[in-house]
Short mmCIF file of C-alpha atoms in Angstrom, two decimals:
data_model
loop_
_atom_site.label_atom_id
_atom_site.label_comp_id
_atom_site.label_asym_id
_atom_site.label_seq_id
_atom_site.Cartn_x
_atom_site.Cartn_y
_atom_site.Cartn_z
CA UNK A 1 1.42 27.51 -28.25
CA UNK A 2 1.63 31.34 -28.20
CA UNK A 3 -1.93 31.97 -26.75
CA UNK A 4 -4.76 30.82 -25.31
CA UNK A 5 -8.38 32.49 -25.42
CA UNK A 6 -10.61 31.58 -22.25
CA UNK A 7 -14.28 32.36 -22.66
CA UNK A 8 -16.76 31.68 -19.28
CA UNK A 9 -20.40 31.59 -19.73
CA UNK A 10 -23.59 31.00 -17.89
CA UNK A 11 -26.94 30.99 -19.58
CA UNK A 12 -25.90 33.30 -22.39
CA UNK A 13 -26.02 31.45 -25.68
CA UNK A 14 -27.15 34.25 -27.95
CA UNK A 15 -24.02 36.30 -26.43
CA UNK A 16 -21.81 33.32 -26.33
CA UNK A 17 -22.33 32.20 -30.11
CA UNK A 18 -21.13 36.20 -31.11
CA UNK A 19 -18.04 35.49 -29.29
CA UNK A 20 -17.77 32.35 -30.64
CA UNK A 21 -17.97 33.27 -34.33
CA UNK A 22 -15.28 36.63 -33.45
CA UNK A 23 -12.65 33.78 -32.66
CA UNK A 24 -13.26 31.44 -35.17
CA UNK A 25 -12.89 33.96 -37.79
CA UNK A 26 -9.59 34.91 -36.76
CA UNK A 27 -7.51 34.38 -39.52
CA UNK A 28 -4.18 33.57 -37.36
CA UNK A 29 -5.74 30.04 -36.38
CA UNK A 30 -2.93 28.78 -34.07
CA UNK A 31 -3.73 29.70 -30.94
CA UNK A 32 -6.11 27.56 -27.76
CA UNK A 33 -9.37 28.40 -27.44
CA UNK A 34 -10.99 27.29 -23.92
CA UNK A 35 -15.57 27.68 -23.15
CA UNK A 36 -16.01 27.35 -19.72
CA UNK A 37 -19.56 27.29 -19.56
CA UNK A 38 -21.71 27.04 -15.85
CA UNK A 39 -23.52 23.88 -16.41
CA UNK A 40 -25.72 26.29 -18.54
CA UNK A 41 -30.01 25.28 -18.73
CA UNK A 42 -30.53 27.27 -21.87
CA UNK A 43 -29.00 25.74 -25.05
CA UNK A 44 -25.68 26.80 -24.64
CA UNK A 45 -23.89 23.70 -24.87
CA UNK A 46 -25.87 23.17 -27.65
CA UNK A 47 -23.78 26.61 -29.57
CA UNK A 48 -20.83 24.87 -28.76
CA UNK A 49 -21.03 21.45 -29.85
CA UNK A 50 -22.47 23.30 -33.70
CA UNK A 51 -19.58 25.40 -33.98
CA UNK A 52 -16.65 23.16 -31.99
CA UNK A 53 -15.55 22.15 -35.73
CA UNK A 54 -14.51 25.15 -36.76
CA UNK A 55 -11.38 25.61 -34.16
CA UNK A 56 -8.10 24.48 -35.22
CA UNK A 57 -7.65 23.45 -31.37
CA UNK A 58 -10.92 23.67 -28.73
CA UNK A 59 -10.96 22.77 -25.51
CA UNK A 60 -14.55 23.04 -23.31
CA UNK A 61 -16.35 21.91 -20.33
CA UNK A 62 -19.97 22.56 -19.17
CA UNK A 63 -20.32 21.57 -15.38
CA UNK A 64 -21.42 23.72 -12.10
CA UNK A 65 -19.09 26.24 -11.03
CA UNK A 66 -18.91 28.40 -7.69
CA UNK A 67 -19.01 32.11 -9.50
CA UNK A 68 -17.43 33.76 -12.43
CA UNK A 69 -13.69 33.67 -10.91
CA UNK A 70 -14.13 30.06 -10.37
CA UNK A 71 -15.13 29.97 -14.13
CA UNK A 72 -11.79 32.06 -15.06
CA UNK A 73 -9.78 29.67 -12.87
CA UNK A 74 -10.81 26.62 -14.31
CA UNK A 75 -9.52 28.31 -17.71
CA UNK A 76 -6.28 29.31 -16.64
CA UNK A 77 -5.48 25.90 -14.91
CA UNK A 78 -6.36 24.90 -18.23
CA UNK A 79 -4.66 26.81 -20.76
CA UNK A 80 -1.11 25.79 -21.82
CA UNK A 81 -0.42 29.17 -24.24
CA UNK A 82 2.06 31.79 -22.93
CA UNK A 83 0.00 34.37 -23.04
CA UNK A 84 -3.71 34.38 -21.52
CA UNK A 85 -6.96 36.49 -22.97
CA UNK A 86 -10.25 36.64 -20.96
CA UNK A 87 -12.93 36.99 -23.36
CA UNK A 88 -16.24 36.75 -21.81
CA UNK A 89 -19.37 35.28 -23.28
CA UNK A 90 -20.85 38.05 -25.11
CA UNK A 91 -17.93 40.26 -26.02
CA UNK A 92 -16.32 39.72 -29.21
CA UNK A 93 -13.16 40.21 -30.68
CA UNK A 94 -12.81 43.40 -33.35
CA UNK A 95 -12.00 42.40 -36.86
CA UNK A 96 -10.74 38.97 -38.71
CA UNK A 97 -6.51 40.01 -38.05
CA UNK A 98 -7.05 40.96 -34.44
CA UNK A 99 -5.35 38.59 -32.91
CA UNK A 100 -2.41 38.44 -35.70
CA UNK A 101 -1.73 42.22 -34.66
CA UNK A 102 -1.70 41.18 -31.20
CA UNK A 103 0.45 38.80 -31.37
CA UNK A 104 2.87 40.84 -33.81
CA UNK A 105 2.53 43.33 -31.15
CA UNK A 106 4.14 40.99 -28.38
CA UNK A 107 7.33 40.40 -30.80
CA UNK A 108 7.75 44.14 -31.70
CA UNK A 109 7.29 44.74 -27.79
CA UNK A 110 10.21 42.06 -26.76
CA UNK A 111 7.22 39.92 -25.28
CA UNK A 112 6.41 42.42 -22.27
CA UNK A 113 4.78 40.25 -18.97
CA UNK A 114 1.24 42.30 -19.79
CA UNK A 115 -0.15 44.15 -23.11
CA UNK A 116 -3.03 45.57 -23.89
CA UNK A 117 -5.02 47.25 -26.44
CA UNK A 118 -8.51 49.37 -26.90
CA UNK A 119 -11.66 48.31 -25.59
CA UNK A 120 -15.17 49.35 -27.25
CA UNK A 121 -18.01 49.59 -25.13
CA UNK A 122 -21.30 48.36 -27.09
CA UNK A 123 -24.10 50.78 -25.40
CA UNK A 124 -27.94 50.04 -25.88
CA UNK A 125 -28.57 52.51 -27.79
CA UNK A 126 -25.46 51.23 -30.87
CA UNK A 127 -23.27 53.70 -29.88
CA UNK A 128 -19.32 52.57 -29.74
CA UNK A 129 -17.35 54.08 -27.00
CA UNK A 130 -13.56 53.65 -27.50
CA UNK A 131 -11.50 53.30 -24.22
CA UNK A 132 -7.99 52.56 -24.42
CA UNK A 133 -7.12 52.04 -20.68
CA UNK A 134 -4.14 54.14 -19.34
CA UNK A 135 -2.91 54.37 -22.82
CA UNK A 136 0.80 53.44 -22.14
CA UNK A 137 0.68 55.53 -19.04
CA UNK A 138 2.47 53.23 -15.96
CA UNK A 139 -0.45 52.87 -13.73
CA UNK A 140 -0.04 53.44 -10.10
CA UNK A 141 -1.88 52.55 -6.65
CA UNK A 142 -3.50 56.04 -7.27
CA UNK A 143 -4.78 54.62 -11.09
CA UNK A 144 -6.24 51.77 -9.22
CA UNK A 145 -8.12 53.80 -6.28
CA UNK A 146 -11.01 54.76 -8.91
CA UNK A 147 -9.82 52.60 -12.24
CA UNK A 148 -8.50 49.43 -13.29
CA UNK A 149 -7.21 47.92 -16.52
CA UNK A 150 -9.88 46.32 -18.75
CA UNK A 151 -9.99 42.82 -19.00
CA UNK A 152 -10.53 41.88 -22.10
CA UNK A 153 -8.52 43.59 -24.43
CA UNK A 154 -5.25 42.27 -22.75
CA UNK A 155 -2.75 39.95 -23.01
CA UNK A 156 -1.45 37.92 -19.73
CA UNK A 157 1.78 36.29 -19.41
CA UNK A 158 0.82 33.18 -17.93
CA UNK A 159 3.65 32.42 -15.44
CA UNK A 160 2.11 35.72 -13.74
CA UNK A 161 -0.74 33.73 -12.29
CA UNK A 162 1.61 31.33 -10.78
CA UNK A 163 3.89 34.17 -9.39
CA UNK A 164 0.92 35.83 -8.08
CA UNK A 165 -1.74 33.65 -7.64
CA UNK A 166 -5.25 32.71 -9.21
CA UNK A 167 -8.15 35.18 -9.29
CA UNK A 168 -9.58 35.60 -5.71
CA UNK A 169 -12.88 33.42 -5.35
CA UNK A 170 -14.12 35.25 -2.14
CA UNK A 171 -14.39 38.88 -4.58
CA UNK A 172 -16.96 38.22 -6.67
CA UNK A 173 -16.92 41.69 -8.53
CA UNK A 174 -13.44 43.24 -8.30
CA UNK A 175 -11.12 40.24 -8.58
CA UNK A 176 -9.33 40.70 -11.67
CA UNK A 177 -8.68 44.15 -10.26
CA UNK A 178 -7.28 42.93 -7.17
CA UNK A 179 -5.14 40.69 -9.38
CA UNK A 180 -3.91 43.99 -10.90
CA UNK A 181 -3.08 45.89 -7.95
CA UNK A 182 -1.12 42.96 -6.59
CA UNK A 183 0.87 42.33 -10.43
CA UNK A 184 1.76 46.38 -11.06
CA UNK A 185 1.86 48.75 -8.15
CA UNK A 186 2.74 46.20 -5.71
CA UNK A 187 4.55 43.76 -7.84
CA UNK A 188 6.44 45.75 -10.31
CA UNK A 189 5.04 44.71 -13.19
CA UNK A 190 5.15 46.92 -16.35
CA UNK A 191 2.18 46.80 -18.83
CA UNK A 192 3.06 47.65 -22.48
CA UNK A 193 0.49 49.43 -24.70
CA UNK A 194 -0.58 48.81 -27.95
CA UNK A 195 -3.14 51.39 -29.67
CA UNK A 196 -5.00 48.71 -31.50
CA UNK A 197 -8.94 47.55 -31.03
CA UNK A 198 -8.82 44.65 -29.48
CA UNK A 199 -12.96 43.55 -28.13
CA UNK A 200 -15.88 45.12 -27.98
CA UNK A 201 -17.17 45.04 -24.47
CA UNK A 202 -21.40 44.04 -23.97
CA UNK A 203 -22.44 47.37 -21.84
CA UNK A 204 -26.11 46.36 -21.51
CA UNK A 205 -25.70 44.30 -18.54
CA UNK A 206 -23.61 47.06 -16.59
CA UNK A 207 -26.28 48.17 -14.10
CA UNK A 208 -26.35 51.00 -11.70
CA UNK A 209 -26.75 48.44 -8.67
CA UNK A 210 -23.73 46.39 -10.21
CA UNK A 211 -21.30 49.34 -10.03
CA UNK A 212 -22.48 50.49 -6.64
CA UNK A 213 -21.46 46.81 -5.37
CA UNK A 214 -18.51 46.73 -7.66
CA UNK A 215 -17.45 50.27 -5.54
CA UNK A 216 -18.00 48.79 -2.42
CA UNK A 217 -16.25 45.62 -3.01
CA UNK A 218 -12.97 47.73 -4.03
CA UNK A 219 -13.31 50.11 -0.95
CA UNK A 220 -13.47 47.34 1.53
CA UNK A 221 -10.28 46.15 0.05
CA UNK A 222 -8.48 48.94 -0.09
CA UNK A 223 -9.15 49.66 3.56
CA UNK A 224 -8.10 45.87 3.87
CA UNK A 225 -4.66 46.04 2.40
CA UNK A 226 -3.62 50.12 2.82
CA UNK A 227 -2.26 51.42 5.64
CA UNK A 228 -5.09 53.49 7.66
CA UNK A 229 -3.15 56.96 6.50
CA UNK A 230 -2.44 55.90 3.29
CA UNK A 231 -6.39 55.27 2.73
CA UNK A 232 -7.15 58.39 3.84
CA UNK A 233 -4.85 60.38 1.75
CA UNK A 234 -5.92 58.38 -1.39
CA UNK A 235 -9.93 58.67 -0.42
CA UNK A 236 -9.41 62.59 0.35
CA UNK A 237 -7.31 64.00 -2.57
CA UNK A 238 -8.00 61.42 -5.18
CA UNK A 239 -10.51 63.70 -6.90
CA UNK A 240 -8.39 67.49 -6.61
CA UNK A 241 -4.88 64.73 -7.67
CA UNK A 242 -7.85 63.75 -11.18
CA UNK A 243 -8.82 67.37 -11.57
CA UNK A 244 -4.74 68.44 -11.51
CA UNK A 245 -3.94 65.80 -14.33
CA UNK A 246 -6.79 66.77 -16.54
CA UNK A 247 -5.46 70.20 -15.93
CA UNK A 248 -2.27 69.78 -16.96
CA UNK A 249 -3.13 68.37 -20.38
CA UNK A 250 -3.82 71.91 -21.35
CA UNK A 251 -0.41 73.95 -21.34
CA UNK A 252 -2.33 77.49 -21.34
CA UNK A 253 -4.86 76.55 -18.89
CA UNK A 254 -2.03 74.95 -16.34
CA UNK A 255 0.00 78.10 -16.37
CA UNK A 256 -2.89 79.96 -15.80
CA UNK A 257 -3.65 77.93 -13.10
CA UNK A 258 -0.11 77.47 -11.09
CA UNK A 259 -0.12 81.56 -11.61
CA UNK A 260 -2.96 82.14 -9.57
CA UNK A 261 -2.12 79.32 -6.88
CA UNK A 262 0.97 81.21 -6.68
CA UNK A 263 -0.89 84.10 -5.99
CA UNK A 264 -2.94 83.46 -3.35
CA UNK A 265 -0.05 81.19 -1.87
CA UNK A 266 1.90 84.87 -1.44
CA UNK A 267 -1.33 86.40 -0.31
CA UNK A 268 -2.09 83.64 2.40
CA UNK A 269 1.78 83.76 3.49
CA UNK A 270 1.60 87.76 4.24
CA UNK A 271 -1.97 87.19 5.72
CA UNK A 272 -0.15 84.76 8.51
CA UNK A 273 3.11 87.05 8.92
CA UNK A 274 0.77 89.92 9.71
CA UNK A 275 -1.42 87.99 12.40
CA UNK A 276 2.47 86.66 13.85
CA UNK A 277 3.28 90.30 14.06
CA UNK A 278 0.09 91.71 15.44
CA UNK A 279 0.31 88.25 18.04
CA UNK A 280 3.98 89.81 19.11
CA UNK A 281 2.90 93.10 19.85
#
């Protein structure tokens, strides 16, 4: 079994029957499809139990769980493909072949230990906002200070979550990032890149309040786990390190730029030699 496809849900059936229907019309079939669903009170487990027959192999539970990581656990422990995809209720997989390419992707790749693809986030309003992660760029602890790789749209070896452990239960926002920054920067791994729309990501429960916490949560454990300095010099130069990067996407404007740095560099240096010399007199 190449892959297996965990969805989590809680209360959600209108979102969870879209995701359901984006996997069942895949039409590479052979792959493990896992619903965790959170002892739901709507008719959730009623979506399931309609459309279990159309999955060549389905696998679900509905019982209480202690917060959306638990959920994702209880998949993982679960699954028994080599490859893992979080696809939460309400997010849907892009197109019929999607998960063909994907997979065709892994071969072409040599089967890399991560790969991911585009996200599109589904606003309000209809609009579709592509977002294709750090587009084959090796991501860094600096990537991870303000970012993260999207969840969805990726593939997971899944020997990684034995070499690295589960989700953490006690984050309740920022686990799968936490996962991250303990699998690449500090573990080495590589993620390979695939420029191919993978899921369309549900933006209309992203609140203001829910990235505020989400900020918080990832501060507090970056203070946790980074040297006091190291913090620092990541909280006080992320932004200028951002602003140099987009710079240097423009040629023209970078030379510009480094010109003019250079400049001033020369005029502070004089500045300081002439208070020196006035300071020996």
């Amino acid at each position: 079994m190449k892959l297996s496809i965990v969805t989590i849900n809680r209360n959600n059936s209108i979102g969870l029957g879209k995701t359901l229907d984006s996997v069942s019309a895949q039409s590479f079939r052979d792959f493990e499809y896992i619903v965790i669903d959170g002892a739901s009170t709507d008719n959730s487990v009623e979506v399931i139990r309609k459309k279990e027959h159309e999955y060549t192999d389905l696998k679900w539970i509905s019982e209480p769980d202690k917060g959306i990581y638990n959920a994702m656990n209880k998949g993982l422990r679960m699954a028994t493909g080599d490859y893992i995809q979080i696809l939460n209720s309400g997010d849907a997989l892009v197109g019929k072949d999607v998960v063909e390419r994907m997979l065709s992707a892994l071969e072409e790749k040599n089967n890399p230990e991560i790969l991911y693809g585009n996200m599109l986030k589904s606003f309000p309003d209809g609009k579709l906002v592509r977002d294709r992660g750090f587009a084959g760029k090796m991501p860094t602890m600096l990537s991870f200070i303000r970012g993260t790789l999207n969840h969805d749209p990726v593939y997971i070896r899944r020997s990684l979550f034995e070499q690295f452990g589960y989700y953490r239960e006690d984050l309740p926002i920022t686990a799968d990032w936490r996962w991250y920054v303990e699998a690449i920067p500090f573990g080495g791994v590589r993620p390979a890149y695939v420029d191919i729309d993978v899921t369309v990501f549900d933006m209309t429960g992203v609140s203001e309040t829910q990235i505020e916490k989400r900020e918080k949560e990832r501060d507090e454990e970056l203070r946790r786990i980074l040297p006091p300095g190291i913090y620092q010099d990541y909280k006080e130069n992320y932004f200028l390190l951002e602003q140099l990067h987009r710079i240097k996407r423009y040629p023209l404007l970078y030379k510009l730029f480094y010109m003019e740095e250079r400049v001033l560099f020369k005029m502070e240096k004089r500045k300081k030699k002439k208070q020196s010399e006035r300071q020996a007199q």
